[in-house]
Every structure is written in C-alpha cells, then in structure tokens.
Amino acid sequence: MPAHWKPKLFLKYLKNMKLVLFPPSCSSSANEHLKEDLNLRLKKLTHAAPCMLFMKGTPQEPRCGFSKQMVEILHKHNIQFSSFDIFSDEEVRQGLKTYSNWPTYPQLYVSGELIGGLDIIKELEASEELDTICPKAPKLEERLKVLTNKASVMLFMKGNKQEAKCGFSKQILEILNSTGVEYETFDILEDEEVRQGLKTFSNWPTYPQLYVKGDLVGGLDIVKELKDNGELLPILKGEN
C-alpha cells in the first residue's frame, strides 16, 4: 500500500477490485441458472409416471426399513408405480428435499404432486383414501388382453426379433419373416407374470404363441401346418 494512502481508502480500493474481478451478478446468475436446471429436472422426474416413489434402493431391494414398508403398502393395494433410487443421484437426493419442502425419504408423488412420506401413506391407508388417490395396476387378464392386441400379429417368444433364445422361437421367426407380414414380438423371459399368466389366458402351455388380432393361432407346429397348407398368409393378413 502506498505510504500516502489512508486505511479507509485502501479498503475501498480493495472492495472495488473485488467487484471487478468477481462481479456478484455473474455468480448469482450462475447459481440461479443451476437451481433452475435442477428444478426442471426434478419436475420431470416427479412427473415421470402417474405415481412416482423416491426411495432408498429399489422395490426389489429396498435399502431402508421405511422404503421397504412403503413398497409393501403399495403392492398390497395393487398400486402401479415407478421408483427412483435417491442413492443413485446425490443432487436429486438433496434437491428434492428443498423442491418438495419435505426433509425425509421415501416420498410419494401422484401426477407430480407430493402426497407425503410413510406416515402420511399409513394414515391414508387407515382412512381408506389411498385407493382413491393412487392409480391401480391393471389386472393381469386386462394386461394380457392389451398385449395380445398390441399389434395385428403378435408373437410371444423367448427372445426377440433380433435374437431368438430357443430353437422353436427361432424357427417361427424364420417362417414369419418369409411371409413378409409385419409383426411384433414380446420376450416372455423378461416378464415372469406374463410368461405364466398367458398359459392360462390362452389355455396353451408352451411357447412360442402366435396371435392374430388378439386371437391365438397356435404354436410352432400349428404354424408349420398352416404354412404347408397355404393357409398361413391369409390368416396373418386377417383374410381367413
């Protein structure tokens, strides 16, 4: 500091230098922008499904007692929900507390609105209000009906169009591909409920199973017979 400068003048000089080097408006603007980005992300996450559960762990492997109890209640009431593991993202874990003004987990959202934590859900269950607030999972039979009608021609198989995971599924794919008819597939290995339930729904114990407009055509042997008889293509096109 020059000898002729007074302490107060020097402090004012330093203050002015700090304002030049580190403008508060820039720092504040950056922080506001980050906060806005996080809030936008949290809004998308809370709206990611009609019913969203933010929990510690996953429904298959809850990592705290409160989260486990919450999952058990939702399953007990056949409530359809998606979940987010807050342990997988610290920014979401901390940010959601402020966003929702709720300091603990788990947190349950319906249509993007916070319902509450475990104690609130228990109260709603006791008052029989929970079933009216949260969306129900479709019954298996309804789900299977939707799946079998997902496309005009639906094949339930082990694997998918790109990679069959059993010889029978591979053979039926080759037959369908040779017809040139468009079709969709469902991999039963990825959904045990569908795999077992469809056997009863269709009264057909094995896979693959081929459906046209929601009606069962049959398995590999039936499809082979229809192909040999020249009946397969008209059936796939809905002409027979």
PDB file of C-alpha atoms in Angstrom:
ATOM      1  CA  MET A   1       0.000   0.000   0.000  1.00  0.00           C
ATOM      2  CA  PRO A   2       1.469   3.416  -0.908  1.00  0.00           C
ATOM      3  CA  ALA A   3       2.525   5.421   2.180  1.00  0.00           C
ATOM      4  CA  HIS A   4       0.187   8.324   1.405  1.00  0.00           C
ATOM      5  CA  TRP A   5      -2.930   6.071   1.230  1.00  0.00           C
ATOM      6  CA  LYS A   6      -5.183   6.047   4.263  1.00  0.00           C
ATOM      7  CA  PRO A   7      -6.509   2.663   5.539  1.00  0.00           C
ATOM      8  CA  LYS A   8     -10.130   3.506   4.671  1.00  0.00           C
ATOM      9  CA  LEU A   9      -9.182   4.476   1.131  1.00  0.00           C
ATOM     10  CA  PHE A  10      -7.175   1.288   0.718  1.00  0.00           C
ATOM     11  CA  LEU A  11     -10.084  -0.858   1.923  1.00  0.00           C
ATOM     12  CA  LYS A  12     -12.382   0.914  -0.546  1.00  0.00           C
ATOM     13  CA  TYR A  13      -9.822   0.227  -3.290  1.00  0.00           C
ATOM     14  CA  LEU A  14      -9.743  -3.489  -2.424  1.00  0.00           C
ATOM     15  CA  LYS A  15     -13.524  -3.644  -2.360  1.00  0.00           C
ATOM     16  CA  ASN A  16     -13.753  -2.091  -5.806  1.00  0.00           C
ATOM     17  CA  MET A  17     -11.130  -4.515  -7.152  1.00  0.00           C
ATOM     18  CA  LYS A  18     -13.121  -7.469  -5.803  1.00  0.00           C
ATOM     19  CA  LEU A  19     -16.233  -6.208  -7.537  1.00  0.00           C
ATOM     20  CA  VAL A  20     -14.351  -6.007 -10.832  1.00  0.00           C
ATOM     21  CA  LEU A  21     -12.724  -9.426 -10.521  1.00  0.00           C
ATOM     22  CA  PHE A  22     -15.733 -11.232  -9.120  1.00  0.00           C
ATOM     23  CA  PRO A  23     -18.958  -9.475 -10.170  1.00  0.00           C
ATOM     24  CA  PRO A  24     -21.706 -10.644  -7.790  1.00  0.00           C
ATOM     25  CA  SER A  25     -24.292 -10.533 -10.553  1.00  0.00           C
ATOM     26  CA  CYS A  26     -22.406 -13.192 -12.561  1.00  0.00           C
ATOM     27  CA  SER A  27     -22.060 -15.558  -9.603  1.00  0.00           C
ATOM     28  CA  SER A  28     -25.675 -15.052  -8.583  1.00  0.00           C
ATOM     29  CA  SER A  29     -26.859 -15.541 -12.163  1.00  0.00           C
ATOM     30  CA  ALA A  30     -24.913 -18.803 -12.496  1.00  0.00           C
ATOM     31  CA  ASN A  31     -26.344 -20.145  -9.242  1.00  0.00           C
ATOM     32  CA  GLU A  32     -29.879 -19.226 -10.271  1.00  0.00           C
ATOM     33  CA  HIS A  33     -29.357 -20.963 -13.607  1.00  0.00           C
ATOM     34  CA  LEU A  34     -28.141 -24.145 -11.906  1.00  0.00           C
ATOM     35  CA  LYS A  35     -31.074 -24.053  -9.499  1.00  0.00           C
ATOM     36  CA  GLU A  36     -33.480 -23.593 -12.412  1.00  0.00           C
ATOM     37  CA  ASP A  37     -31.955 -26.570 -14.266  1.00  0.00           C
ATOM     38  CA  LEU A  38     -32.249 -28.782 -11.168  1.00  0.00           C
ATOM     39  CA  ASN A  39     -35.847 -27.746 -10.542  1.00  0.00           C
ATOM     40  CA  LEU A  40     -36.713 -28.525 -14.154  1.00  0.00           C
ATOM     41  CA  ARG A  41     -35.117 -31.956 -13.796  1.00  0.00           C
ATOM     42  CA  LEU A  42     -36.947 -32.632 -10.536  1.00  0.00           C
ATOM     43  CA  LYS A  43     -40.235 -31.599 -12.134  1.00  0.00           C
ATOM     44  CA  LYS A  44     -39.654 -34.073 -14.965  1.00  0.00           C
ATOM     45  CA  LEU A  45     -38.743 -36.838 -12.507  1.00  0.00           C
ATOM     46  CA  THR A  46     -41.806 -36.297 -10.321  1.00  0.00           C
ATOM     47  CA  HIS A  47     -43.946 -36.423 -13.490  1.00  0.00           C
ATOM     48  CA  ALA A  48     -42.106 -39.439 -14.971  1.00  0.00           C
ATOM     49  CA  ALA A  49     -45.034 -41.744 -14.087  1.00  0.00           C
ATOM     50  CA  PRO A  50     -48.561 -41.185 -12.720  1.00  0.00           C
ATOM     51  CA  CYS A  51     -47.293 -42.487  -9.379  1.00  0.00           C
ATOM     52  CA  MET A  52     -43.610 -41.933  -8.511  1.00  0.00           C
ATOM     53  CA  LEU A  53     -41.818 -43.199  -5.412  1.00  0.00           C
ATOM     54  CA  PHE A  54     -38.489 -41.673  -4.431  1.00  0.00           C
ATOM     55  CA  MET A  55     -36.868 -44.201  -2.138  1.00  0.00           C
ATOM     56  CA  LYS A  56     -33.635 -45.670  -0.837  1.00  0.00           C
ATOM     57  CA  GLY A  57     -32.909 -48.616  -3.113  1.00  0.00           C
ATOM     58  CA  THR A  58     -35.381 -50.256  -5.478  1.00  0.00           C
ATOM     59  CA  PRO A  59     -38.735 -52.028  -4.978  1.00  0.00           C
ATOM     60  CA  GLN A  60     -36.872 -55.318  -5.425  1.00  0.00           C
ATOM     61  CA  GLU A  61     -34.124 -54.340  -2.962  1.00  0.00           C
ATOM     62  CA  PRO A  62     -35.181 -51.566  -0.561  1.00  0.00           C
ATOM     63  CA  ARG A  63     -32.236 -50.200   1.413  1.00  0.00           C
ATOM     64  CA  CYS A  64     -34.053 -48.893   4.459  1.00  0.00           C
ATOM     65  CA  GLY A  65     -36.972 -50.045   6.583  1.00  0.00           C
ATOM     66  CA  PHE A  66     -39.206 -47.077   5.734  1.00  0.00           C
ATOM     67  CA  SER A  67     -38.765 -47.623   1.982  1.00  0.00           C
ATOM     68  CA  LYS A  68     -39.477 -51.340   2.418  1.00  0.00           C
ATOM     69  CA  GLN A  69     -42.705 -50.618   4.299  1.00  0.00           C
ATOM     70  CA  MET A  70     -43.801 -48.112   1.652  1.00  0.00           C
ATOM     71  CA  VAL A  71     -43.270 -50.640  -1.158  1.00  0.00           C
ATOM     72  CA  GLU A  72     -45.178 -53.307   0.777  1.00  0.00           C
ATOM     73  CA  ILE A  73     -48.173 -50.981   1.239  1.00  0.00           C
ATOM     74  CA  LEU A  74     -48.236 -50.011  -2.459  1.00  0.00           C
ATOM     75  CA  HIS A  75     -48.017 -53.645  -3.545  1.00  0.00           C
ATOM     76  CA  LYS A  76     -50.673 -54.672  -1.024  1.00  0.00           C
ATOM     77  CA  HIS A  77     -53.089 -52.191  -2.613  1.00  0.00           C
ATOM     78  CA  ASN A  78     -52.109 -53.185  -6.163  1.00  0.00           C
ATOM     79  CA  ILE A  79     -50.919 -49.640  -6.874  1.00  0.00           C
ATOM     80  CA  GLN A  80     -48.982 -49.115 -10.095  1.00  0.00           C
ATOM     81  CA  PHE A  81     -45.861 -47.029  -9.511  1.00  0.00           C
ATOM     82  CA  SER A  82     -42.379 -46.285 -10.783  1.00  0.00           C
ATOM     83  CA  SER A  83     -39.459 -45.540  -8.497  1.00  0.00           C
ATOM     84  CA  PHE A  84     -36.232 -43.568  -8.303  1.00  0.00           C
ATOM     85  CA  ASP A  85     -33.293 -44.657  -6.141  1.00  0.00           C
ATOM     86  CA  ILE A  86     -32.060 -41.498  -4.402  1.00  0.00           C
ATOM     87  CA  PHE A  87     -28.780 -43.255  -3.556  1.00  0.00           C
ATOM     88  CA  SER A  88     -28.010 -43.204  -7.289  1.00  0.00           C
ATOM     89  CA  ASP A  89     -28.024 -39.400  -7.522  1.00  0.00           C
ATOM     90  CA  GLU A  90     -26.909 -37.137  -4.660  1.00  0.00           C
ATOM     91  CA  GLU A  91     -28.066 -33.991  -6.462  1.00  0.00           C
ATOM     92  CA  VAL A  92     -31.616 -35.332  -6.686  1.00  0.00           C
ATOM     93  CA  ARG A  93     -31.442 -36.651  -3.124  1.00  0.00           C
ATOM     94  CA  GLN A  94     -30.626 -33.238  -1.683  1.00  0.00           C
ATOM     95  CA  GLY A  95     -32.506 -31.105  -4.202  1.00  0.00           C
ATOM     96  CA  LEU A  96     -35.838 -32.863  -3.819  1.00  0.00           C
ATOM     97  CA  LYS A  97     -35.919 -32.045  -0.100  1.00  0.00           C
ATOM     98  CA  THR A  98     -35.980 -28.337  -0.963  1.00  0.00           C
ATOM     99  CA  TYR A  99     -38.161 -28.733  -4.058  1.00  0.00           C
ATOM    100  CA  SER A 100     -40.873 -30.563  -2.099  1.00  0.00           C
ATOM    101  CA  ASN A 101     -40.198 -28.944   1.264  1.00  0.00           C
ATOM    102  CA  TRP A 102     -40.080 -32.467   2.699  1.00  0.00           C
ATOM    103  CA  PRO A 103     -36.868 -33.423   4.550  1.00  0.00           C
ATOM    104  CA  THR A 104     -37.034 -37.226   4.586  1.00  0.00           C
ATOM    105  CA  TYR A 105     -37.456 -40.283   2.369  1.00  0.00           C
ATOM    106  CA  PRO A 106     -39.358 -42.105   0.990  1.00  0.00           C
ATOM    107  CA  GLN A 107     -41.539 -39.555  -0.828  1.00  0.00           C
ATOM    108  CA  LEU A 108     -44.577 -40.475  -2.910  1.00  0.00           C
ATOM    109  CA  TYR A 109     -45.877 -38.315  -5.774  1.00  0.00           C
ATOM    110  CA  VAL A 110     -49.093 -38.658  -7.776  1.00  0.00           C
ATOM    111  CA  SER A 111     -49.386 -36.642 -11.003  1.00  0.00           C
ATOM    112  CA  GLY A 112     -46.316 -34.679  -9.947  1.00  0.00           C
ATOM    113  CA  GLU A 113     -47.803 -33.625  -6.603  1.00  0.00           C
ATOM    114  CA  LEU A 114     -46.274 -34.714  -3.304  1.00  0.00           C
ATOM    115  CA  ILE A 115     -48.570 -36.975  -1.279  1.00  0.00           C
ATOM    116  CA  GLY A 116     -46.119 -37.463   1.580  1.00  0.00           C
ATOM    117  CA  GLY A 117     -43.878 -39.938   3.327  1.00  0.00           C
ATOM    118  CA  LEU A 118     -44.518 -43.239   5.048  1.00  0.00           C
ATOM    119  CA  ASP A 119     -46.569 -41.828   7.950  1.00  0.00           C
ATOM    120  CA  ILE A 120     -48.909 -39.987   5.576  1.00  0.00           C
ATOM    121  CA  ILE A 121     -49.360 -43.096   3.423  1.00  0.00           C
ATOM    122  CA  LYS A 122     -50.155 -45.151   6.518  1.00  0.00           C
ATOM    123  CA  GLU A 123     -52.789 -42.591   7.526  1.00  0.00           C
ATOM    124  CA  LEU A 124     -54.295 -42.650   4.027  1.00  0.00           C
ATOM    125  CA  GLU A 125     -54.360 -46.443   4.127  1.00  0.00           C
ATOM    126  CA  ALA A 126     -56.080 -46.446   7.513  1.00  0.00           C
ATOM    127  CA  SER A 127     -58.712 -43.948   6.313  1.00  0.00           C
ATOM    128  CA  GLU A 128     -59.207 -45.955   3.086  1.00  0.00           C
ATOM    129  CA  GLU A 129     -58.285 -42.915   0.988  1.00  0.00           C
ATOM    130  CA  LEU A 130     -55.132 -44.412  -0.513  1.00  0.00           C
ATOM    131  CA  ASP A 131     -57.019 -46.450  -3.112  1.00  0.00           C
ATOM    132  CA  THR A 132     -58.804 -43.338  -4.380  1.00  0.00           C
ATOM    133  CA  ILE A 133     -55.602 -41.274  -4.700  1.00  0.00           C
ATOM    134  CA  CYS A 134     -53.133 -43.688  -6.323  1.00  0.00           C
ATOM    135  CA  PRO A 135     -53.577 -45.337  -9.741  1.00  0.00           C
ATOM    136  CA  LYS A 136     -54.247 -49.059  -9.694  1.00  0.00           C
ATOM    137  CA  ALA A 137     -52.166 -51.549 -11.655  1.00  0.00           C
ATOM    138  CA  PRO A 138     -54.225 -53.260 -14.355  1.00  0.00           C
ATOM    139  CA  LYS A 139     -55.298 -56.792 -13.541  1.00  0.00           C
ATOM    140  CA  LEU A 140     -53.266 -59.481 -15.266  1.00  0.00           C
ATOM    141  CA  GLU A 141     -56.108 -60.580 -17.520  1.00  0.00           C
ATOM    142  CA  GLU A 142     -56.654 -56.999 -18.708  1.00  0.00           C
ATOM    143  CA  ARG A 143     -52.938 -56.587 -19.293  1.00  0.00           C
ATOM    144  CA  LEU A 144     -52.732 -59.796 -21.333  1.00  0.00           C
ATOM    145  CA  LYS A 145     -55.694 -58.716 -23.446  1.00  0.00           C
ATOM    146  CA  VAL A 146     -53.934 -55.437 -24.210  1.00  0.00           C
ATOM    147  CA  LEU A 147     -50.654 -57.210 -25.015  1.00  0.00           C
ATOM    148  CA  THR A 148     -52.214 -59.778 -27.359  1.00  0.00           C
ATOM    149  CA  ASN A 149     -53.906 -56.917 -29.236  1.00  0.00           C
ATOM    150  CA  LYS A 150     -50.833 -54.671 -29.285  1.00  0.00           C
ATOM    151  CA  ALA A 151     -50.309 -55.428 -32.990  1.00  0.00           C
ATOM    152  CA  SER A 152     -52.347 -57.240 -35.637  1.00  0.00           C
ATOM    153  CA  VAL A 153     -49.809 -60.065 -35.476  1.00  0.00           C
ATOM    154  CA  MET A 154     -48.201 -60.660 -32.056  1.00  0.00           C
ATOM    155  CA  LEU A 155     -45.638 -63.321 -31.272  1.00  0.00           C
ATOM    156  CA  PHE A 156     -44.876 -64.265 -27.671  1.00  0.00           C
ATOM    157  CA  MET A 157     -41.484 -65.922 -27.692  1.00  0.00           C
ATOM    158  CA  LYS A 158     -38.214 -66.485 -25.890  1.00  0.00           C
ATOM    159  CA  GLY A 159     -36.054 -63.598 -27.066  1.00  0.00           C
ATOM    160  CA  ASN A 160     -36.954 -61.063 -29.738  1.00  0.00           C
ATOM    161  CA  LYS A 161     -36.846 -60.469 -33.496  1.00  0.00           C
ATOM    162  CA  GLN A 162     -33.121 -59.802 -33.396  1.00  0.00           C
ATOM    163  CA  GLU A 163     -32.151 -62.707 -31.133  1.00  0.00           C
ATOM    164  CA  ALA A 164     -34.262 -65.811 -30.526  1.00  0.00           C
ATOM    165  CA  LYS A 165     -33.337 -67.630 -27.325  1.00  0.00           C
ATOM    166  CA  CYS A 166     -34.673 -71.083 -28.155  1.00  0.00           C
ATOM    167  CA  GLY A 167     -34.848 -73.248 -31.266  1.00  0.00           C
ATOM    168  CA  PHE A 168     -38.655 -73.177 -31.523  1.00  0.00           C
ATOM    169  CA  SER A 169     -38.748 -69.386 -31.358  1.00  0.00           C
ATOM    170  CA  LYS A 170     -36.010 -69.186 -33.976  1.00  0.00           C
ATOM    171  CA  GLN A 171     -37.956 -71.439 -36.366  1.00  0.00           C
ATOM    172  CA  ILE A 172     -41.204 -69.489 -36.035  1.00  0.00           C
ATOM    173  CA  LEU A 173     -39.336 -66.232 -36.658  1.00  0.00           C
ATOM    174  CA  GLU A 174     -37.930 -67.661 -39.902  1.00  0.00           C
ATOM    175  CA  ILE A 175     -41.433 -68.662 -41.014  1.00  0.00           C
ATOM    176  CA  LEU A 176     -42.949 -65.276 -40.222  1.00  0.00           C
ATOM    177  CA  ASN A 177     -40.082 -63.409 -41.867  1.00  0.00           C
ATOM    178  CA  SER A 178     -40.605 -65.461 -45.036  1.00  0.00           C
ATOM    179  CA  THR A 179     -44.214 -64.213 -45.306  1.00  0.00           C
ATOM    180  CA  GLY A 180     -43.267 -60.532 -45.401  1.00  0.00           C
ATOM    181  CA  VAL A 181     -46.066 -59.714 -42.966  1.00  0.00           C
ATOM    182  CA  GLU A 182     -45.319 -57.139 -40.258  1.00  0.00           C
ATOM    183  CA  TYR A 183     -45.470 -58.400 -36.679  1.00  0.00           C
ATOM    184  CA  GLU A 184     -44.415 -57.506 -33.146  1.00  0.00           C
ATOM    185  CA  THR A 185     -42.816 -59.703 -30.502  1.00  0.00           C
ATOM    186  CA  PHE A 186     -42.860 -59.948 -26.713  1.00  0.00           C
ATOM    187  CA  ASP A 187     -39.998 -61.573 -24.830  1.00  0.00           C
ATOM    188  CA  ILE A 188     -41.582 -63.758 -22.129  1.00  0.00           C
ATOM    189  CA  LEU A 189     -38.178 -64.206 -20.457  1.00  0.00           C
ATOM    190  CA  GLU A 190     -38.339 -60.570 -19.359  1.00  0.00           C
ATOM    191  CA  ASP A 191     -41.695 -60.819 -17.571  1.00  0.00           C
ATOM    192  CA  GLU A 192     -42.457 -63.884 -15.447  1.00  0.00           C
ATOM    193  CA  GLU A 193     -46.004 -62.743 -14.702  1.00  0.00           C
ATOM    194  CA  VAL A 194     -46.847 -62.626 -18.415  1.00  0.00           C
ATOM    195  CA  ARG A 195     -44.956 -65.853 -19.074  1.00  0.00           C
ATOM    196  CA  GLN A 196     -47.034 -67.834 -16.589  1.00  0.00           C
ATOM    197  CA  GLY A 197     -50.289 -65.932 -16.949  1.00  0.00           C
ATOM    198  CA  LEU A 198     -50.531 -66.248 -20.733  1.00  0.00           C
ATOM    199  CA  LYS A 199     -50.515 -70.041 -20.469  1.00  0.00           C
ATOM    200  CA  THR A 200     -53.785 -69.894 -18.529  1.00  0.00           C
ATOM    201  CA  PHE A 201     -55.199 -66.973 -20.523  1.00  0.00           C
ATOM    202  CA  SER A 202     -54.737 -68.830 -23.823  1.00  0.00           C
ATOM    203  CA  ASN A 203     -55.048 -72.375 -22.450  1.00  0.00           C
ATOM    204  CA  TRP A 204     -51.790 -73.140 -24.268  1.00  0.00           C
ATOM    205  CA  PRO A 205     -48.924 -74.479 -22.121  1.00  0.00           C
ATOM    206  CA  THR A 206     -45.872 -73.806 -24.303  1.00  0.00           C
ATOM    207  CA  TYR A 207     -44.047 -71.088 -26.241  1.00  0.00           C
ATOM    208  CA  PRO A 208     -43.875 -69.563 -28.788  1.00  0.00           C
ATOM    209  CA  GLN A 209     -47.501 -68.466 -29.155  1.00  0.00           C
ATOM    210  CA  LEU A 210     -48.782 -66.577 -32.195  1.00  0.00           C
ATOM    211  CA  TYR A 211     -51.797 -64.243 -32.057  1.00  0.00           C
ATOM    212  CA  VAL A 212     -53.674 -62.501 -34.873  1.00  0.00           C
ATOM    213  CA  LYS A 213     -55.980 -59.646 -33.883  1.00  0.00           C
ATOM    214  CA  GLY A 214     -55.936 -60.883 -30.286  1.00  0.00           C
ATOM    215  CA  ASP A 215     -56.878 -64.478 -31.107  1.00  0.00           C
ATOM    216  CA  LEU A 216     -54.494 -67.383 -30.565  1.00  0.00           C
ATOM    217  CA  VAL A 217     -53.393 -69.109 -33.758  1.00  0.00           C
ATOM    218  CA  GLY A 218     -51.138 -71.620 -32.042  1.00  0.00           C
ATOM    219  CA  GLY A 219     -47.538 -72.648 -31.532  1.00  0.00           C
ATOM    220  CA  LEU A 220     -44.783 -73.730 -33.886  1.00  0.00           C
ATOM    221  CA  ASP A 221     -46.397 -76.999 -35.011  1.00  0.00           C
ATOM    222  CA  ILE A 222     -49.690 -75.287 -35.900  1.00  0.00           C
ATOM    223  CA  VAL A 223     -47.878 -72.516 -37.764  1.00  0.00           C
ATOM    224  CA  LYS A 224     -45.872 -75.099 -39.742  1.00  0.00           C
ATOM    225  CA  GLU A 225     -49.073 -76.937 -40.718  1.00  0.00           C
ATOM    226  CA  LEU A 226     -50.757 -73.712 -41.811  1.00  0.00           C
ATOM    227  CA  LYS A 227     -47.733 -72.792 -43.899  1.00  0.00           C
ATOM    228  CA  ASP A 228     -47.636 -76.203 -45.572  1.00  0.00           C
ATOM    229  CA  ASN A 229     -51.372 -75.975 -46.331  1.00  0.00           C
ATOM    230  CA  GLY A 230     -51.057 -72.470 -47.759  1.00  0.00           C
ATOM    231  CA  GLU A 231     -53.349 -71.083 -45.072  1.00  0.00           C
ATOM    232  CA  LEU A 232     -50.822 -69.108 -43.026  1.00  0.00           C
ATOM    233  CA  LEU A 233     -50.558 -65.945 -45.139  1.00  0.00           C
ATOM    234  CA  PRO A 234     -54.345 -65.367 -45.418  1.00  0.00           C
ATOM    235  CA  ILE A 235     -54.667 -65.826 -41.637  1.00  0.00           C
ATOM    236  CA  LEU A 236     -51.826 -63.378 -40.907  1.00  0.00           C
ATOM    237  CA  LYS A 237     -53.447 -60.837 -43.240  1.00  0.00           C
ATOM    238  CA  GLY A 238     -56.789 -61.312 -41.493  1.00  0.00           C
ATOM    239  CA  GLU A 239     -58.425 -62.727 -44.605  1.00  0.00           C
ATOM    240  CA  ASN A 240     -59.391 -66.017 -43.007  1.00  0.00           C
TER     241      ASN A 240
END
